[in-house]
PDB file of C-alpha atoms and ligand atoms in Angstrom:
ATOM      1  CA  UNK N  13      54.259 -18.635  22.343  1.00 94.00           C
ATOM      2  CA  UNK N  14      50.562 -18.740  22.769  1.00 95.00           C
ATOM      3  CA  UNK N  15      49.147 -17.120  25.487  1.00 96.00           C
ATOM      4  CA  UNK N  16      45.449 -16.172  27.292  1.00 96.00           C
ATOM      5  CA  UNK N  17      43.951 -13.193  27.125  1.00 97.00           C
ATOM      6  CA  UNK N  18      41.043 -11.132  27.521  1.00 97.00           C
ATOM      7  CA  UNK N  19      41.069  -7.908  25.528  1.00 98.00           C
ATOM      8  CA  UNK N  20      38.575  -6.552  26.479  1.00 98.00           C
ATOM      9  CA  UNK N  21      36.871  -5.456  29.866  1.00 98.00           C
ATOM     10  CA  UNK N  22      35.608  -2.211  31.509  1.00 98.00           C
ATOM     11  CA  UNK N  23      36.608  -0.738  34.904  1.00 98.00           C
ATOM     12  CA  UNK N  24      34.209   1.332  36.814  1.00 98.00           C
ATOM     13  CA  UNK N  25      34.894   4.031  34.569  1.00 98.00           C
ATOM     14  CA  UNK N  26      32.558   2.797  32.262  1.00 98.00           C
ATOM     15  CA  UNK N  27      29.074   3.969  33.344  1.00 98.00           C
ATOM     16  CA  UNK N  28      28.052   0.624  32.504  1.00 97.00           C
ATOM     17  CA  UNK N  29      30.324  -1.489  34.327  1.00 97.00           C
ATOM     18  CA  UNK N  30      29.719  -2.526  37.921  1.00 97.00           C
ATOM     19  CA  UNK N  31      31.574  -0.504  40.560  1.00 97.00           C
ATOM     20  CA  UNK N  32      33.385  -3.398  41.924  1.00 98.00           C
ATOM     21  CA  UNK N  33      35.435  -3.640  38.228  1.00 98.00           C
ATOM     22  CA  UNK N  34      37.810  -1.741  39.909  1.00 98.00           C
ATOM     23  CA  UNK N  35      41.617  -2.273  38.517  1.00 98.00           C
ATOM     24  CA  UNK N  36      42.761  -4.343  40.693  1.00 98.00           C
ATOM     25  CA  UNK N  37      39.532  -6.665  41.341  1.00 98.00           C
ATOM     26  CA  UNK N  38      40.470  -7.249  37.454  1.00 98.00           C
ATOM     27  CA  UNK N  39      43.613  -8.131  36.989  1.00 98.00           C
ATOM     28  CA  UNK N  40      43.107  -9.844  40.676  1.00 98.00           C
ATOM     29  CA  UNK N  41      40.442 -12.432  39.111  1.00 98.00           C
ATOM     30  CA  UNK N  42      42.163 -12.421  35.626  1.00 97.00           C
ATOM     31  CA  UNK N  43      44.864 -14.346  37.620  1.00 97.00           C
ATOM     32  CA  UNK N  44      42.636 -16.473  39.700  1.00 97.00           C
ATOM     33  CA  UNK N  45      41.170 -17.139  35.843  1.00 96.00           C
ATOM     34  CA  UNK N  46      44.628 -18.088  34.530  1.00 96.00           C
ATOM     35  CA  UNK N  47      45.026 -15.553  32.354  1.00 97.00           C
ATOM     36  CA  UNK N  48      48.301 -14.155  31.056  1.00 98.00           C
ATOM     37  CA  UNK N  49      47.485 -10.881  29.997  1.00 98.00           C
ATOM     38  CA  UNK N  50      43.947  -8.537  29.439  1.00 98.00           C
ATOM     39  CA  UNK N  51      43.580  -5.266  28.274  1.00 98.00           C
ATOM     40  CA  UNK N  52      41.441  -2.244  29.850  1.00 98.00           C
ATOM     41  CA  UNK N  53      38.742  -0.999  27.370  1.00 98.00           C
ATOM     42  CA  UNK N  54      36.735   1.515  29.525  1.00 98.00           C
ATOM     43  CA  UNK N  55      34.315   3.542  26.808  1.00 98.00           C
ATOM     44  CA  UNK N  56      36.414   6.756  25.624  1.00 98.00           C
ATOM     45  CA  UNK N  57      38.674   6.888  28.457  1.00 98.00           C
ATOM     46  CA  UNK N  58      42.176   5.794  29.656  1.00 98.00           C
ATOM     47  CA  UNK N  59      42.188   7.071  33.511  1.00 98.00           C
ATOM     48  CA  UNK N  60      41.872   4.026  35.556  1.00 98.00           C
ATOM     49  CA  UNK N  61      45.096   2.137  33.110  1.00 98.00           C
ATOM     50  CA  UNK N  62      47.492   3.566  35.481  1.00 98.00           C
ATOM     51  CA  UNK N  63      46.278   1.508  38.491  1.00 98.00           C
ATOM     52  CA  UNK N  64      45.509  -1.889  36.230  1.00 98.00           C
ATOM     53  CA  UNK N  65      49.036  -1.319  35.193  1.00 98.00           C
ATOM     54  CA  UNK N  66      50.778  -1.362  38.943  1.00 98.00           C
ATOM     55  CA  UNK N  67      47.869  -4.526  40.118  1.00 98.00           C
ATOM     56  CA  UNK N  68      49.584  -6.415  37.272  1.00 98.00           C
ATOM     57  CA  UNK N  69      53.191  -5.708  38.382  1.00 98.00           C
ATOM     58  CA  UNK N  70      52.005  -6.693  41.525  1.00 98.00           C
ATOM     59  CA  UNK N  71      50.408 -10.228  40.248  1.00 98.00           C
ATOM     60  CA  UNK N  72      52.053 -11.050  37.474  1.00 98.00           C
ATOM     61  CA  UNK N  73      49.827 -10.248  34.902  1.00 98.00           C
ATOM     62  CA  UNK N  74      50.064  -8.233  31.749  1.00 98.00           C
ATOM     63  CA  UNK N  75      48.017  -5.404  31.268  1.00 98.00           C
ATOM     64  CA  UNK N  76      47.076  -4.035  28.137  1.00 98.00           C
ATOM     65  CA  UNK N  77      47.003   0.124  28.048  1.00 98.00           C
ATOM     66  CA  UNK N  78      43.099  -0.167  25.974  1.00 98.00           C
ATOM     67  CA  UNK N  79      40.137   2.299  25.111  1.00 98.00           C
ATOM     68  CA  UNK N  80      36.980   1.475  23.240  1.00 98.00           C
ATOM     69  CA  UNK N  81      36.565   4.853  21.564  1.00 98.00           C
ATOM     70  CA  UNK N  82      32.788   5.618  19.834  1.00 98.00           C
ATOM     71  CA  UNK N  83      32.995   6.776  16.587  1.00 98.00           C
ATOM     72  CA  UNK N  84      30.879   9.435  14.438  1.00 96.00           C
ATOM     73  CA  UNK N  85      29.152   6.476  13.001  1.00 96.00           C
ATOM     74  CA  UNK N  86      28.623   5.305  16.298  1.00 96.00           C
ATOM     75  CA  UNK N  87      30.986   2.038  15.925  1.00 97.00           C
ATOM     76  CA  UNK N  88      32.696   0.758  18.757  1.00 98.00           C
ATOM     77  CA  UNK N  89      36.424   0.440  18.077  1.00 98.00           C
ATOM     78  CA  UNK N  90      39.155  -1.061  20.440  1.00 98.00           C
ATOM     79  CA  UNK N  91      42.227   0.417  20.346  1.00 98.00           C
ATOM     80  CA  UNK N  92      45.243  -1.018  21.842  1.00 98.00           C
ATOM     81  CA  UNK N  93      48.718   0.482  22.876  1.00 98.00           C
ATOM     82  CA  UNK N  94      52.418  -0.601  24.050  1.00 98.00           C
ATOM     83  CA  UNK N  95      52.594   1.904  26.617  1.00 98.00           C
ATOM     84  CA  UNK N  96      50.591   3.558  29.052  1.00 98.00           C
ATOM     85  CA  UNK N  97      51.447   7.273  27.965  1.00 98.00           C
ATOM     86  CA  UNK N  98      50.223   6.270  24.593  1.00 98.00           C
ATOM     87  CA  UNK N  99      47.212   5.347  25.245  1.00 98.00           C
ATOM     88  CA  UNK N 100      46.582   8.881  27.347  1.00 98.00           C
ATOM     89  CA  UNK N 101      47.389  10.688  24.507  1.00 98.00           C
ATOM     90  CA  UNK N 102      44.368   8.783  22.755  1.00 98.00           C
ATOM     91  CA  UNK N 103      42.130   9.139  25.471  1.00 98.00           C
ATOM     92  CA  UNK N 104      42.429  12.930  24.700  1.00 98.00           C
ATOM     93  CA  UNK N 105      42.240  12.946  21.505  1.00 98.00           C
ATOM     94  CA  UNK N 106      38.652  11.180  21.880  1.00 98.00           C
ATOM     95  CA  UNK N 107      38.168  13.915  25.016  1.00 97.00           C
ATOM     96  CA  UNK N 108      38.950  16.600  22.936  1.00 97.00           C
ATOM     97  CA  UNK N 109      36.338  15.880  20.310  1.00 96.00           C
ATOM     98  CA  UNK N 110      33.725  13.936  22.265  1.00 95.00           C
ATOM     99  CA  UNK N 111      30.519  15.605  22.400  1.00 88.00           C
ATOM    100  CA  UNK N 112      30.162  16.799  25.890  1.00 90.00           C
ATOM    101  CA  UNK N 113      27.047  15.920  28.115  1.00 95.00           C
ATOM    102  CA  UNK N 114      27.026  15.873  31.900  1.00 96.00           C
ATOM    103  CA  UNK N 115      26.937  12.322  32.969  1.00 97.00           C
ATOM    104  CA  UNK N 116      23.755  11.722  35.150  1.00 96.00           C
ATOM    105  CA  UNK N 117      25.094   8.604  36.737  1.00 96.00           C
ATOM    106  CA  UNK N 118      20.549   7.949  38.350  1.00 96.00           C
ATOM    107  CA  UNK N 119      20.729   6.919  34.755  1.00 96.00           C
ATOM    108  CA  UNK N 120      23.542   5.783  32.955  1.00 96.00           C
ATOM    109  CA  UNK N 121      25.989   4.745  36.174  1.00 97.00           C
ATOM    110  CA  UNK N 122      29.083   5.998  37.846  1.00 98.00           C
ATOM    111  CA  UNK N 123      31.980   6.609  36.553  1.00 98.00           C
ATOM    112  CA  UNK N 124      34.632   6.131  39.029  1.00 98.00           C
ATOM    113  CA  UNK N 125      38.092   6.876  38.454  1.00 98.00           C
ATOM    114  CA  UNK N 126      40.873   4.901  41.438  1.00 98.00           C
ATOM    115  CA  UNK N 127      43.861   5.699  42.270  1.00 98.00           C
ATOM    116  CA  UNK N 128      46.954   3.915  41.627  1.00 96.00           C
ATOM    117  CA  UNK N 129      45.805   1.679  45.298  1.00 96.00           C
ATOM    118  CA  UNK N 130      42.573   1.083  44.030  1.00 97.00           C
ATOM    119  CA  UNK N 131      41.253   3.716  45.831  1.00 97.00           C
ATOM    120  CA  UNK N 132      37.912   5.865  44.371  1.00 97.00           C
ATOM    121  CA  UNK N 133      39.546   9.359  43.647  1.00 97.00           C
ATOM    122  CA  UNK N 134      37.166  11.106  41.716  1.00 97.00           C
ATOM    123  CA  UNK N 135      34.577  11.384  38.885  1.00 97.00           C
ATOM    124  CA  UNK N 136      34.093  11.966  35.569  1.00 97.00           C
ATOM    125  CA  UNK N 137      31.758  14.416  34.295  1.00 96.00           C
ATOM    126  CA  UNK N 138      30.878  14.378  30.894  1.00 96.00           C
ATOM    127  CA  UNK N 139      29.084  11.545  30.125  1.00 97.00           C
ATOM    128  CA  UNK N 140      31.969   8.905  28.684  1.00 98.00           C
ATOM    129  CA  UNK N 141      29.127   6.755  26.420  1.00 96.00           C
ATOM    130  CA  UNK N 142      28.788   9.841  23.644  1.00 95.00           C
ATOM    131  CA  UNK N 143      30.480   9.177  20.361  1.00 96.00           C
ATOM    132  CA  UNK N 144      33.220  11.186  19.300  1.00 96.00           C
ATOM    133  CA  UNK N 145      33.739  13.219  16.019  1.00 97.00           C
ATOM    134  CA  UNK N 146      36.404  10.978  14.469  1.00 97.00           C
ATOM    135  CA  UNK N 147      35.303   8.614  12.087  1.00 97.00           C
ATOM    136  CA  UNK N 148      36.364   4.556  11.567  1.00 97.00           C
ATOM    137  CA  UNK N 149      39.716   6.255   9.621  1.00 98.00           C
ATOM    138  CA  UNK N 150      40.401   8.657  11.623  1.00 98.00           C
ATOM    139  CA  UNK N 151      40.628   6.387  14.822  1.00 98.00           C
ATOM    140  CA  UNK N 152      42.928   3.931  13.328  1.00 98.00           C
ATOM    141  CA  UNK N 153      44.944   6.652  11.717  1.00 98.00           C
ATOM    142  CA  UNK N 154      45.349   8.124  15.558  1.00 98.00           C
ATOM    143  CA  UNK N 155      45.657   4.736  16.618  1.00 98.00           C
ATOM    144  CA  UNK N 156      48.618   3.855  14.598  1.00 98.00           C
ATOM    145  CA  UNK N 157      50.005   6.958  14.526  1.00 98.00           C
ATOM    146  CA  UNK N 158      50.690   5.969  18.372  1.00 98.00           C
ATOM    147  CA  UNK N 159      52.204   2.816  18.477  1.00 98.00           C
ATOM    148  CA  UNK N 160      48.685   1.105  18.996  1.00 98.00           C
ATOM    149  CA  UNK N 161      46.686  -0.551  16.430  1.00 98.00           C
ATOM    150  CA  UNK N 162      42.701   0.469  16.336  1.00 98.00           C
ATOM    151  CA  UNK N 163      40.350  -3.426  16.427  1.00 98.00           C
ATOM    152  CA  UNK N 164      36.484  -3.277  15.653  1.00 97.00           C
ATOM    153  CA  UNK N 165      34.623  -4.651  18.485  1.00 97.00           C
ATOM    154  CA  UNK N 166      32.145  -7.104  18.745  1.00 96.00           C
ATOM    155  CA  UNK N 167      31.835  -6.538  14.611  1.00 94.00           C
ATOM    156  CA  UNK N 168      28.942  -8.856  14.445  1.00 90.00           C
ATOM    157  CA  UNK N 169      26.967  -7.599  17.698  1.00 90.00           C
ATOM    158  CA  UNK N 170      23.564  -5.731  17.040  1.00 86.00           C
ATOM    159  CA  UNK N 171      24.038  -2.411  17.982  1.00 89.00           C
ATOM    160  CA  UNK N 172      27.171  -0.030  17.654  1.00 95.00           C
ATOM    161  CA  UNK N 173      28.867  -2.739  15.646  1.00 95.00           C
ATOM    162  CA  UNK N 174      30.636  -2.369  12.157  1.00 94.00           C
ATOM    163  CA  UNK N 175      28.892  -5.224  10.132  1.00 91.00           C
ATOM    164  CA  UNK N 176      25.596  -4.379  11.062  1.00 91.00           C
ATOM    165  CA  UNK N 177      26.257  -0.448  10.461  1.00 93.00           C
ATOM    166  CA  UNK N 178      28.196  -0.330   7.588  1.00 92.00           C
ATOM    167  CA  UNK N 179      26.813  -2.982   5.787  1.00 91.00           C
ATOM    168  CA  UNK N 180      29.855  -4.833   4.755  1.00 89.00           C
ATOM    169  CA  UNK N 181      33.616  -4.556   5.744  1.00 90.00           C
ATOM    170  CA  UNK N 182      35.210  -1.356   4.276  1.00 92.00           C
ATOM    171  CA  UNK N 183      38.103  -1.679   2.182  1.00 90.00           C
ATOM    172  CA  UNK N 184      40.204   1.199   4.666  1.00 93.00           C
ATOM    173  CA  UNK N 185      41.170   1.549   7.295  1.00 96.00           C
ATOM    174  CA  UNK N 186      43.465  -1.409   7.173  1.00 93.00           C
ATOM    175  CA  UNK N 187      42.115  -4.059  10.012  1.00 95.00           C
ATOM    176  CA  UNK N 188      44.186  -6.982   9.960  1.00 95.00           C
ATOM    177  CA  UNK N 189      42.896  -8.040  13.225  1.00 95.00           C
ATOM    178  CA  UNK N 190      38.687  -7.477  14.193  1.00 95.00           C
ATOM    179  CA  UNK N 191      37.007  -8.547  17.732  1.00 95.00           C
ATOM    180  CA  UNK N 192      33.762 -11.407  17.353  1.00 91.00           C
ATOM    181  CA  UNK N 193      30.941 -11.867  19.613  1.00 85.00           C
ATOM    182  CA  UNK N 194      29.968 -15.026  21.335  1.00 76.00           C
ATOM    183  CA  UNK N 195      31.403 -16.571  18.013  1.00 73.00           C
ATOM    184  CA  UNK N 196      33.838 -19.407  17.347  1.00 68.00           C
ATOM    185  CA  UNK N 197      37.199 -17.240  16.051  1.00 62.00           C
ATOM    186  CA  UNK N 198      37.629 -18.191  12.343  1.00 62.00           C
ATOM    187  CA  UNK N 199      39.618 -17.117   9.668  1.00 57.00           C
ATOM    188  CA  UNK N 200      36.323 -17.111   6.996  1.00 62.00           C
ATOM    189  CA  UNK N 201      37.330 -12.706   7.255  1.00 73.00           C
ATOM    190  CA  UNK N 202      40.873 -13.328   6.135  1.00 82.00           C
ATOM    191  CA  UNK N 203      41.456 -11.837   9.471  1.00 90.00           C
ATOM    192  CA  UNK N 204      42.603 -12.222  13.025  1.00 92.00           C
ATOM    193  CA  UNK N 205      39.556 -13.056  14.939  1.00 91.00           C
ATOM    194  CA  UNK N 206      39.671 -12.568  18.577  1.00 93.00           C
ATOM    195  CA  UNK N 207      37.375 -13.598  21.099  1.00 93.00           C
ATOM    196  CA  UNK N 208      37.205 -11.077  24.392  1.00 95.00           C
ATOM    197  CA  UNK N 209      34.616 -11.020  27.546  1.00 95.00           C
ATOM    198  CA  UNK N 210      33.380  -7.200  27.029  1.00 97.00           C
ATOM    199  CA  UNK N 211      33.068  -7.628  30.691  1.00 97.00           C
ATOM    200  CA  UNK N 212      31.453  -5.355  32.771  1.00 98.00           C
ATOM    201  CA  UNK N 213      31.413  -7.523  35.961  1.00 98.00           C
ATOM    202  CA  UNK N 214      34.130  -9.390  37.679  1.00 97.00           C
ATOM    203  CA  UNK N 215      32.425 -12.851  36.944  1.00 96.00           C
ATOM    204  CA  UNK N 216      31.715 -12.311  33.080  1.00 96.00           C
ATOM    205  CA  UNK N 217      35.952 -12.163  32.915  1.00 95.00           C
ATOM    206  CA  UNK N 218      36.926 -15.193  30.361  1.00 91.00           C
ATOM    207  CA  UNK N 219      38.159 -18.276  32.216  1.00 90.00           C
ATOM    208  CA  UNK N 220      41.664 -19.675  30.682  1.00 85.00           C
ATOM    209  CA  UNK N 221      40.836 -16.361  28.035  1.00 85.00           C
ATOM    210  CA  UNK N 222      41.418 -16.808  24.220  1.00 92.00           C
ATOM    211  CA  UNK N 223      44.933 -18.534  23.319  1.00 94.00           C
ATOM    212  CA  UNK N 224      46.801 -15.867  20.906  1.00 95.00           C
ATOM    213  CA  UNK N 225      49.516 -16.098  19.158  1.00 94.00           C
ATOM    214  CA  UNK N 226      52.961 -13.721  20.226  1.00 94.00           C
ATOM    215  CA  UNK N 227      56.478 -13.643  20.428  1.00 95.00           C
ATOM    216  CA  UNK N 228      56.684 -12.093  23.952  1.00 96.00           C
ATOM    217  CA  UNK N 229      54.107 -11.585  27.203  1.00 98.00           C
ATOM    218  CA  UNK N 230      53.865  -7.912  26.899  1.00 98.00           C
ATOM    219  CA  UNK N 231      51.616  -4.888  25.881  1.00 98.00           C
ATOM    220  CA  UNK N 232      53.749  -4.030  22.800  1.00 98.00           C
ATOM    221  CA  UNK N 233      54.447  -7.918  21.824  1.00 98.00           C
ATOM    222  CA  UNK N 234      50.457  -8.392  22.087  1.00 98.00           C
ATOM    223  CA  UNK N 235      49.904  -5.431  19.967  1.00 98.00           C
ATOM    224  CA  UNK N 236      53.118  -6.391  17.437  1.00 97.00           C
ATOM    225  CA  UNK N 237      50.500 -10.034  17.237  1.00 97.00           C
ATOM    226  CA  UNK N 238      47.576  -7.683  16.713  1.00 97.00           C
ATOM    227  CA  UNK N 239      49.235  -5.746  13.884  1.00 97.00           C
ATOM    228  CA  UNK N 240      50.508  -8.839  12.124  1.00 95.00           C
ATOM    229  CA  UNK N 241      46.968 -10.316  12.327  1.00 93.00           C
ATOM    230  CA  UNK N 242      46.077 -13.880  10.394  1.00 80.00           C
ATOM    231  CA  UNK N 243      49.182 -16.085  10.720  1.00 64.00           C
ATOM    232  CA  UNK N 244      49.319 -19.387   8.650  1.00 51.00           C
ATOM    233  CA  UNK N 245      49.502 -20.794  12.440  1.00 48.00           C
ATOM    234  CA  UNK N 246      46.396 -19.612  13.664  1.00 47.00           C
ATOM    235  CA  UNK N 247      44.199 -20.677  10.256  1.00 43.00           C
ATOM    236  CA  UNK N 248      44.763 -23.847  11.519  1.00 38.00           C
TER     237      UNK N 248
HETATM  238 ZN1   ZN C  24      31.203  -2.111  22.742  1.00 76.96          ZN
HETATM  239 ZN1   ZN C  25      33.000  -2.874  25.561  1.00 76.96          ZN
END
C-alpha cells in the first residue's frame, strides 16, 4: 500500500522548534493534513514520543518512535524505531555520550518535555543541539542493533549534512534509504529517497506528506519499507 507521511518533525523538545509543536498539536494537524503516519525527530532526544504515541491512538494516526541524533562529525542522522521502548534506549545511548552543556533557552529555546495529556511537565537541561561522541557507524550500528534503521537527513542541506561534510557518500554504514531537502525524491543515489517537512512549526507540517511504499500502516511496517529501501516500484 502506499501511504503519506512525514518523517520528520520536532516537538517542543527541540530548542528550535516552536512551543506550540507540542505532541498532540502534531499528530492533531498531521490528520487535518491527511496524513497517515509521521515520525517524531526531536534533536537527541526521545521524551515527548510517549505522548505523540497516545494523540495518535486517539486520532488515528501512526506515529513513528524517531530521534535525529548529532554525530561526532556533526551529521544529522534520523533514526527510526518499531517501538517506543526502542527508541528510549537510543535516546540514552546519545544522552550518555552527548557532550553536556546547560541549555540557556534566552538563546537557543525551550525545551519542553509534556506529559502523556499534552501537558508541559518539565525541562531539559543540557543543551539537546550538542553532537554526540558516536560517529556515522556507530549510530547505525546502535540503530540497527534496535530494531530501527539509522536515515541521513537532509543529505544535501548546507550545514550538518552528509554530502556536504563528507564529501561523497561513504561506502559503510549501509544506508539503503537517505532523507533529501526541498528536492524531487529520485532514485539517481540507488537509494530510497524520502522527502520529510523538518518541521519546527505546526504550519511547515507536509500537506497529503510523501506517498511511501509499505506493506502495513505501522511504526515497524514503515521502518521494514525503510530497511528494504529502493524498490523496482518506487524507481518508477
Ligand atoms: Zn537536521
Ligand atoms: Zn530536524
Amino acid at each position: 500500500m502506499r501511504i503519506r507521511v512525514d518523517l520528520h518533525i520536532h516537538s517542543c523538545l527541540s530548542p528550535c522548534a516552536d512551543d506550540s509543536m507540542t505532541p498532540w498539536n502534531i499528530v492533531g494537524m498531521a490528520k487535518l493534513k491527511g496524513l497517515d503516519a509521521v515520525a517524531i525527530c526531536d534533536h537527541n532526544g526521545t521524551l515527548n514520543i510517549k505522548a505523540a504515541i497516545k494523540a495518535g491512538n486517539e486520532y488515528g494516526v501512526c506515529v513513528v518512535p524517531g530521534i535525529e541524533v548529532t554525530s561526532r562529525e556533526d551529521i544529522h542522522l534520523l533514526c527510526y524505531f518499531p517501538t517506543l521502548e526502542a527508541a528510549e534506549k537510543m535516546g540514552e545511548a546519545v544522552e550518555k555520550c552527548q557532550l553536556k552543556i546547560k541549555n540557556k533557552p534566552s538563546v537557543f529555546g525551550n525545551q519542553i518535555i509534556v506529559d502523556e495529556d499534552d501537558e508541559p511537565c518539565g525541562e531539559v537541561e543540557r543543551l539537546l543541539l550538542s553532537a554526540c561522541d558516536m560517529d556515522i557507524n556507530d549510530v547505525a550500528d546502535k540503530a540497527r542493533t534496535l530494531g530501527g534503521i539509522m536515515v541521513p537527513a537532509h543529505i544535501n542541506k548546507g550545514a550538518n549534512s552528509l554530502l556536504p561534510t563528507l564529501g561523497l557518500m561513504p561506502q559503510t554504514p549501509e544506508m539503503p534509504t537517505v532523507e533529501v531537502f526541498k528536492m524531487r525524491p529520485h532514485s539517481a543515489l540507488g537509494k530510497l529517497c524520502i522527502m520529510s517537512s523538518d518541521a519546527h512549526m505546526l504550519e511547515d507540517i507536509l500537506e497529503q506528506g510523501f506517498e511511501l511504499e509499505c506493506d502495513e500502516l505501522s511504526a515497524q511496517g514503515i521502518v521494514n519499507a525503510l530497511l528494504r529501501g529502493e524498490t523496482e516500484r518506487s524507481i518508477l
